[in-house]
CSV table of C-alpha atoms (C1' of nucleotides) in Angstrom, one decimal:
chain,number,residue,atom,x,y,z
A,1,VAL,CA,-0.1,0.1,0.1
A,2,GLN,CA,1.0,3.3,-0.9
A,3,ILE,CA,2.4,6.5,1.3
A,4,GLY,CA,-1.0,8.4,0.9
A,5,GLN,CA,-2.8,5.5,1.9
A,6,VAL,CA,-0.7,4.9,4.8
A,7,ALA,CA,-1.0,8.4,5.9
A,8,GLU,CA,-4.4,8.7,6.0
A,9,ARG,CA,-5.3,5.5,8.0
A,10,THR,CA,-2.3,6.4,10.6
A,11,GLU,CA,-3.5,10.2,10.9
A,12,LEU,CA,-0.4,10.8,10.0
A,13,SER,CA,1.1,13.5,7.4
A,14,VAL,CA,2.6,11.9,4.4
A,15,ARG,CA,6.0,14.2,5.0
A,16,THR,CA,6.0,12.6,8.7
A,17,VAL,CA,5.9,9.1,7.4
A,18,ARG,CA,8.6,9.7,5.1
A,19,HIS,CA,10.4,11.4,7.7
A,20,TYR,CA,10.3,8.3,9.8
A,21,ASP,CA,12.0,6.5,6.8
A,22,GLU,CA,14.9,9.2,6.5
A,23,VAL,CA,15.8,8.6,10.0
A,24,GLY,CA,15.2,4.7,9.4
A,25,LEU,CA,12.1,4.7,12.4
A,26,VAL,CA,10.1,2.8,10.1
A,27,VAL,CA,11.3,1.9,6.9
A,28,PRO,CA,8.7,0.7,4.1
A,29,SER,CA,9.3,-3.2,3.2
A,30,ALA,CA,9.5,-2.6,-0.4
A,31,ARG,CA,9.4,0.2,-3.4
A,32,SER,CA,8.1,0.2,-6.5
A,33,ALA,CA,9.8,-0.3,-9.8
A,34,GLY,CA,9.2,3.7,-10.1
A,35,GLY,CA,10.4,4.6,-6.3
A,36,PHE,CA,7.3,4.6,-4.8
A,37,ARG,CA,7.3,3.4,-1.2
A,38,LEU,CA,5.2,0.3,-0.3
A,39,TYR,CA,4.1,-0.5,3.0
A,40,THR,CA,3.0,-3.8,4.3
A,41,GLU,CA,0.4,-4.2,6.9
A,42,ASP,CA,3.5,-4.8,9.7
A,43,ASP,CA,4.4,-1.6,8.4
A,44,VAL,CA,1.3,0.2,9.2
A,45,ALA,CA,0.7,-1.7,12.4
A,46,GLN,CA,4.4,-0.1,13.2
A,47,LEU,CA,3.4,3.5,12.3
A,48,LEU,CA,0.4,2.9,14.5
A,49,LEU,CA,2.5,1.8,17.5
A,50,VAL,CA,4.8,4.9,17.0
A,51,ARG,CA,1.4,7.2,16.9
A,52,ARG,CA,0.7,6.1,20.0
A,53,MET,CA,4.0,6.6,21.6
A,54,LYS,CA,4.2,10.2,20.5
A,55,PRO,CA,2.5,11.7,23.4
A,56,LEU,CA,4.5,9.8,25.7
A,57,GLY,CA,7.4,12.3,24.8
A,58,PHE,CA,10.1,9.5,23.4
A,59,THR,CA,12.5,10.8,20.8
A,60,LEU,CA,12.2,9.1,17.1
A,61,GLU,CA,15.8,7.7,18.3
A,62,GLU,CA,14.2,6.1,21.6
A,63,MET,CA,11.4,4.5,19.6
A,64,ARG,CA,13.7,3.0,16.9
A,65,LEU,CA,15.4,1.0,19.7
A,66,LEU,CA,12.5,0.0,21.3
A,67,LEU,CA,10.6,-1.4,18.0
A,68,ASP,CA,14.2,-3.2,17.6
A,69,ALA,CA,13.6,-4.6,20.8
A,70,VAL,CA,10.0,-5.5,20.5
A,71,ALA,CA,10.9,-6.9,17.3
A,72,VAL,CA,13.3,-9.4,18.9
A,73,LEU,CA,11.1,-10.4,21.6
A,74,GLU,CA,8.5,-11.3,19.1
A,75,GLY,CA,10.8,-13.5,17.0
A,76,ARG,CA,11.4,-11.2,13.9
A,77,PRO,CA,15.2,-10.4,14.2
A,78,ASP,CA,15.3,-7.6,11.9
A,79,GLY,CA,18.2,-8.1,10.0
A,80,ASP,CA,20.6,-5.7,11.1
A,81,THR,CA,19.8,-5.0,14.9
A,82,PRO,CA,21.7,-8.0,16.7
A,83,THR,CA,19.9,-7.3,20.0
A,84,THR,CA,20.2,-10.1,22.4
A,85,PRO,CA,17.0,-11.0,23.8
A,86,ASP,CA,18.0,-10.6,27.3
A,87,ALA,CA,19.2,-6.8,26.2
A,88,ALA,CA,15.6,-6.3,24.3
A,89,ARG,CA,14.2,-7.3,27.7
A,90,THR,CA,15.9,-5.1,30.0
A,91,LEU,CA,15.2,-2.2,27.4
A,92,VAL,CA,11.8,-2.7,27.1
A,93,THR,CA,11.6,-3.0,30.8
A,94,GLY,CA,13.0,0.7,31.2
A,95,PHE,CA,10.2,2.0,28.3
A,96,ARG,CA,7.5,0.4,30.2
A,97,ASP,CA,8.6,2.6,33.4
A,98,ARG,CA,8.8,5.5,31.7
A,99,ALA,CA,5.6,5.0,29.8
A,100,ARG,CA,4.0,4.6,32.9
A,101,ALA,CA,5.6,7.6,34.6
A,102,ARG,CA,4.9,10.0,31.6
A,103,CYS,CA,1.1,8.6,31.8
A,104,ASP,CA,0.9,9.7,35.3
A,105,GLU,CA,2.4,13.0,34.2
A,106,LEU,CA,0.0,13.1,31.5
A,107,ARG,CA,-3.1,12.7,33.7
A,108,THR,CA,-2.1,15.8,35.7
A,109,GLU,CA,-1.4,17.5,32.9
A,110,LEU,CA,-4.9,16.8,31.3
A,111,ALA,CA,-6.7,17.8,34.9
A,112,ARG,CA,-4.9,21.2,34.7
A,113,ALA,CA,-5.7,21.9,30.8
A,114,GLU,CA,-9.6,20.8,31.6
A,115,GLU,CA,-9.5,23.3,34.7
A,116,LEU,CA,-7.8,25.8,32.2
A,117,ALA,CA,-10.5,25.3,29.5
A,118,GLU,CA,-12.8,26.2,32.7
A,119,ARG,CA,-11.5,29.0,33.8
A,120,LEU,CA,-11.7,30.3,30.0
A,121,ALA,CA,-15.2,29.3,30.0
A,122,ALA,CA,-15.9,31.3,33.1
A,123,GLN,CA,-13.8,34.5,31.6
A,124,VAL,CA,-16.3,34.9,28.8
A,125,ARG,CA,-19.2,33.9,30.6
B,1,VAL,CA,12.3,37.6,42.2
B,2,GLN,CA,14.8,36.0,40.2
B,3,ILE,CA,14.6,33.9,37.0
B,4,GLY,CA,15.8,31.0,39.1
B,5,GLN,CA,13.5,30.9,41.7
B,6,VAL,CA,10.5,31.6,39.0
B,7,ALA,CA,12.3,28.6,37.2
B,8,GLU,CA,12.1,26.2,40.1
B,9,ARG,CA,8.6,27.2,41.1
B,10,THR,CA,6.8,27.3,37.3
B,11,GLU,CA,8.9,23.9,36.8
B,12,LEU,CA,10.3,25.6,33.5
B,13,SER,CA,13.9,25.8,32.6
B,14,VAL,CA,15.5,29.1,33.0
B,15,ARG,CA,16.5,29.1,29.5
B,16,THR,CA,12.5,28.4,28.8
B,17,VAL,CA,11.7,31.4,31.3
B,18,ARG,CA,14.4,33.9,29.1
B,19,HIS,CA,12.9,32.9,25.8
B,20,TYR,CA,9.2,33.4,26.9
B,21,ASP,CA,10.9,37.0,27.4
B,22,GLU,CA,12.7,37.1,24.3
B,23,VAL,CA,9.6,36.5,22.4
B,24,GLY,CA,7.5,38.9,24.3
B,25,LEU,CA,5.0,36.1,25.9
B,26,VAL,CA,5.7,37.0,29.7
B,27,VAL,CA,7.9,40.0,30.0
B,28,PRO,CA,9.3,40.4,33.2
B,29,SER,CA,8.1,43.5,35.0
B,30,ALA,CA,11.6,44.9,36.1
B,31,ARG,CA,15.2,44.6,35.8
B,32,SER,CA,17.5,45.3,38.2
B,33,ALA,CA,20.3,47.8,37.8
B,34,GLY,CA,22.4,44.9,37.0
B,35,GLY,CA,20.1,43.7,34.3
B,36,PHE,CA,19.0,40.8,36.1
B,37,ARG,CA,15.2,40.0,35.3
B,38,LEU,CA,13.2,40.6,38.1
B,39,TYR,CA,9.2,38.9,38.4
B,40,THR,CA,6.4,39.9,40.3
B,41,GLU,CA,3.6,37.3,41.4
B,42,ASP,CA,1.3,38.5,38.5
B,43,ASP,CA,4.1,37.2,36.0
B,44,VAL,CA,4.9,33.9,37.8
B,45,ALA,CA,1.1,33.6,37.5
B,46,GLN,CA,1.5,34.6,34.0
B,47,LEU,CA,4.2,31.8,33.5
B,48,LEU,CA,1.9,28.9,35.6
B,49,LEU,CA,-0.8,29.5,32.9
B,50,VAL,CA,1.2,29.2,29.8
B,51,ARG,CA,2.6,25.9,31.8
B,52,ARG,CA,-0.7,24.7,31.9
B,53,MET,CA,-1.5,25.7,28.0
B,54,LYS,CA,1.5,24.0,26.9
B,55,PRO,CA,-0.3,20.7,26.5
B,56,LEU,CA,-3.1,21.9,24.7
B,57,GLY,CA,-0.5,22.7,21.9
B,58,PHE,CA,-1.0,26.5,21.2
B,59,THR,CA,2.0,28.3,19.6
B,60,LEU,CA,3.7,30.8,21.9
B,61,GLU,CA,2.3,33.6,19.8
B,62,GLU,CA,-1.1,32.3,20.1
B,63,MET,CA,-0.7,32.2,23.8
B,64,ARG,CA,0.6,35.8,23.8
B,65,LEU,CA,-2.5,36.9,21.8
B,66,LEU,CA,-4.8,35.0,24.7
B,67,LEU,CA,-2.7,36.2,27.7
B,68,ASP,CA,-3.5,39.6,26.4
B,69,ALA,CA,-7.2,39.0,25.8
B,70,VAL,CA,-7.6,37.5,29.4
B,71,ALA,CA,-5.3,40.6,30.6
B,72,VAL,CA,-8.1,43.0,28.8
B,73,LEU,CA,-10.9,41.1,30.4
B,74,GLU,CA,-9.4,41.4,33.4
B,75,GLY,CA,-9.4,45.2,33.3
B,76,ARG,CA,-5.4,45.5,32.8
B,77,PRO,CA,-5.0,46.6,29.3
B,78,ASP,CA,-1.4,46.0,29.9
B,79,GLY,CA,-0.5,48.9,28.1
B,80,ASP,CA,0.7,48.2,24.3
B,81,THR,CA,-1.8,46.1,23.4
B,82,PRO,CA,-5.1,48.1,22.3
B,83,THR,CA,-7.9,45.4,22.0
B,84,THR,CA,-11.4,46.2,22.5
B,85,PRO,CA,-13.2,44.0,25.3
B,86,ASP,CA,-15.6,42.4,22.6
B,87,ALA,CA,-12.5,41.1,20.5
B,88,ALA,CA,-10.8,39.9,23.2
B,89,ARG,CA,-14.1,37.9,24.1
B,90,THR,CA,-14.7,36.2,20.6
B,91,LEU,CA,-11.1,35.6,20.7
B,92,VAL,CA,-11.2,33.8,24.6
B,93,THR,CA,-14.4,32.3,23.0
B,94,GLY,CA,-12.0,30.4,20.3
B,95,PHE,CA,-9.4,29.5,22.3
B,96,ARG,CA,-12.0,27.9,25.1
B,97,ASP,CA,-13.0,25.9,22.1
B,98,ARG,CA,-10.0,25.0,20.8
B,99,ALA,CA,-9.1,24.2,24.4
B,100,ARG,CA,-11.9,21.5,25.0
B,101,ALA,CA,-11.2,20.1,21.9
B,102,ARG,CA,-7.7,19.0,22.2
B,103,CYS,CA,-8.6,17.8,26.2
B,104,ASP,CA,-10.8,15.4,24.3
B,105,GLU,CA,-7.8,14.4,22.0
B,106,LEU,CA,-5.6,14.4,25.4
B,107,ARG,CA,-7.9,12.2,26.9
B,108,THR,CA,-7.8,9.8,23.7
B,109,GLU,CA,-4.2,10.1,23.4
B,110,LEU,CA,-3.8,9.3,27.4
B,111,ALA,CA,-5.9,6.1,27.1
B,112,ARG,CA,-4.1,4.6,24.0
B,113,ALA,CA,-0.4,5.3,25.9
B,114,GLU,CA,-1.9,3.5,28.9
B,115,GLU,CA,-2.8,0.7,26.5
B,116,LEU,CA,0.7,0.9,25.0
B,117,ALA,CA,2.4,0.9,28.6
B,118,GLU,CA,0.3,-2.4,29.2
B,119,ARG,CA,1.3,-3.7,26.1
B,120,LEU,CA,4.7,-3.2,26.9
B,121,ALA,CA,4.3,-4.8,30.6
B,122,ALA,CA,2.8,-8.0,28.8
B,123,GLN,CA,6.0,-8.1,26.4
B,124,VAL,CA,8.4,-8.7,29.3
B,125,ARG,CA,6.6,-10.6,31.7
C,1,DT,C1',-2.6,12.5,-23.2
C,2,DT,C1',-4.2,14.4,-18.7
C,3,DG,C1',-4.5,14.0,-13.6
C,4,DC,C1',-3.3,12.8,-9.6
C,5,DT,C1',0.0,10.7,-6.3
C,6,DC,C1',4.5,10.0,-5.8
C,7,DC,C1',9.7,11.3,-5.7
C,8,DT,C1',14.1,13.9,-4.1
C,9,DC,C1',16.2,17.8,-2.8
C,10,DA,C1',16.7,21.6,0.4
C,11,DC,C1',16.0,25.4,2.9
C,12,DG,C1',12.4,27.2,6.8
C,13,DT,C1',10.6,27.3,11.4
C,14,DC,C1',9.2,26.3,16.1
C,15,DA,C1',10.8,25.8,20.8
C,16,DC,C1',14.1,25.3,23.3
C,17,DG,C1',19.1,23.3,24.2
C,18,DT,C1',23.9,24.2,25.1
C,19,DG,C1',28.4,26.5,25.3
C,20,DA,C1',31.2,30.6,25.5
C,21,DG,C1',32.7,34.6,27.4
C,22,DG,C1',31.6,38.1,31.2
C,23,DT,C1',29.4,40.5,34.9
C,24,DG,C1',26.3,41.2,39.7
C,25,DG,C1',25.2,40.9,44.3
C,26,DC,C1',25.6,38.8,48.8
D,1,DT,C1',37.9,37.9,47.3
D,2,DT,C1',35.5,34.0,46.5
D,3,DG,C1',31.0,31.6,44.6
D,4,DC,C1',26.8,31.5,42.7
D,5,DT,C1',23.7,33.3,39.9
D,6,DC,C1',22.5,36.0,36.7
D,7,DC,C1',23.7,38.4,31.5
D,8,DT,C1',24.3,38.4,26.3
D,9,DC,C1',25.3,36.6,21.9
D,10,DA,C1',24.8,32.7,18.9
D,11,DC,C1',25.3,28.6,16.9
D,12,DG,C1',22.9,23.7,17.3
D,13,DT,C1',18.6,20.2,17.4
D,14,DC,C1',14.8,17.8,17.2
D,15,DA,C1',10.9,16.8,14.4
D,16,DC,C1',8.7,18.0,11.1
D,17,DG,C1',6.8,21.9,7.2
D,18,DT,C1',7.3,23.8,3.0
D,19,DG,C1',7.8,24.8,-1.9
D,20,DA,C1',10.7,23.6,-6.2
D,21,DG,C1',11.3,20.8,-10.3
D,22,DG,C1',10.7,16.5,-11.7
D,23,DT,C1',8.5,11.4,-13.0
D,24,DG,C1',5.0,6.8,-12.3
D,25,DG,C1',1.0,4.3,-13.4
D,26,DC,C1',-3.7,3.8,-13.8
DNA sequence: TTGCTCCTCACGTCACGTGAGGTGGC
DNA sequence: TTGCTCCTCACGTCACGTGAGGTGGC
């Protein structure tokens, strides 16, 4: 499937999907004869995962490491990343902890944001 | 009060507080003889408001407009921004709506993030 | 052949981070 | 006088946005 469809399905911009390819975060599994990026369903799943991670404030490089580690744990070694399953587990555990911590932060930020919205509402009542 | 104290109280970096001065978002009410930025309690309150707004994804320029409008509605005309109360009300109403919409987005992002954290937890179980 | 989608440079932008080198004030 | 805090350039960075000019494929 082509990048336009992928962008629509993931709610990412075409430029963003392209950028993730440029930095090696999610590289399309194939190219057409004319050079068009072709994404498999697995590629799309990875992009969806990345989109879920974005609010957690990880860098693209960190997400790349995480995706690689998860790939190792799920038994698809990804070709060029020679991570041991053990290293992968520690890495994923670290990300899990950071993810949970960030979720807590997000919750308080959300509460504050809601409070703010109501303050603005009161301002124009 | 000096920038270091302000940064600590607002949980913003010193550089960030300085940046907000540079772009005219929150300008300290005074400077010491030696050029040190001096913030009043009102200045700090504005910085706290800005920090609450950040998760809502507004640009610094937008926040500047909002702070000015709120200042007008609260009866402290801010000197250089000649906004009418009417224009201020419409602007604030717009921001209220956008803030509420972004709160909804934040809620779904949070839900997805929590789901993701649990997925990572399951991965290393 | 006409559109629409895609491509690669490559520079711009937004919100700061990060030194470099220098001064203020208890 | 010694620290610690603050100052102003000014360049770097991260995650893309935004044209410019060109091609692929139904």
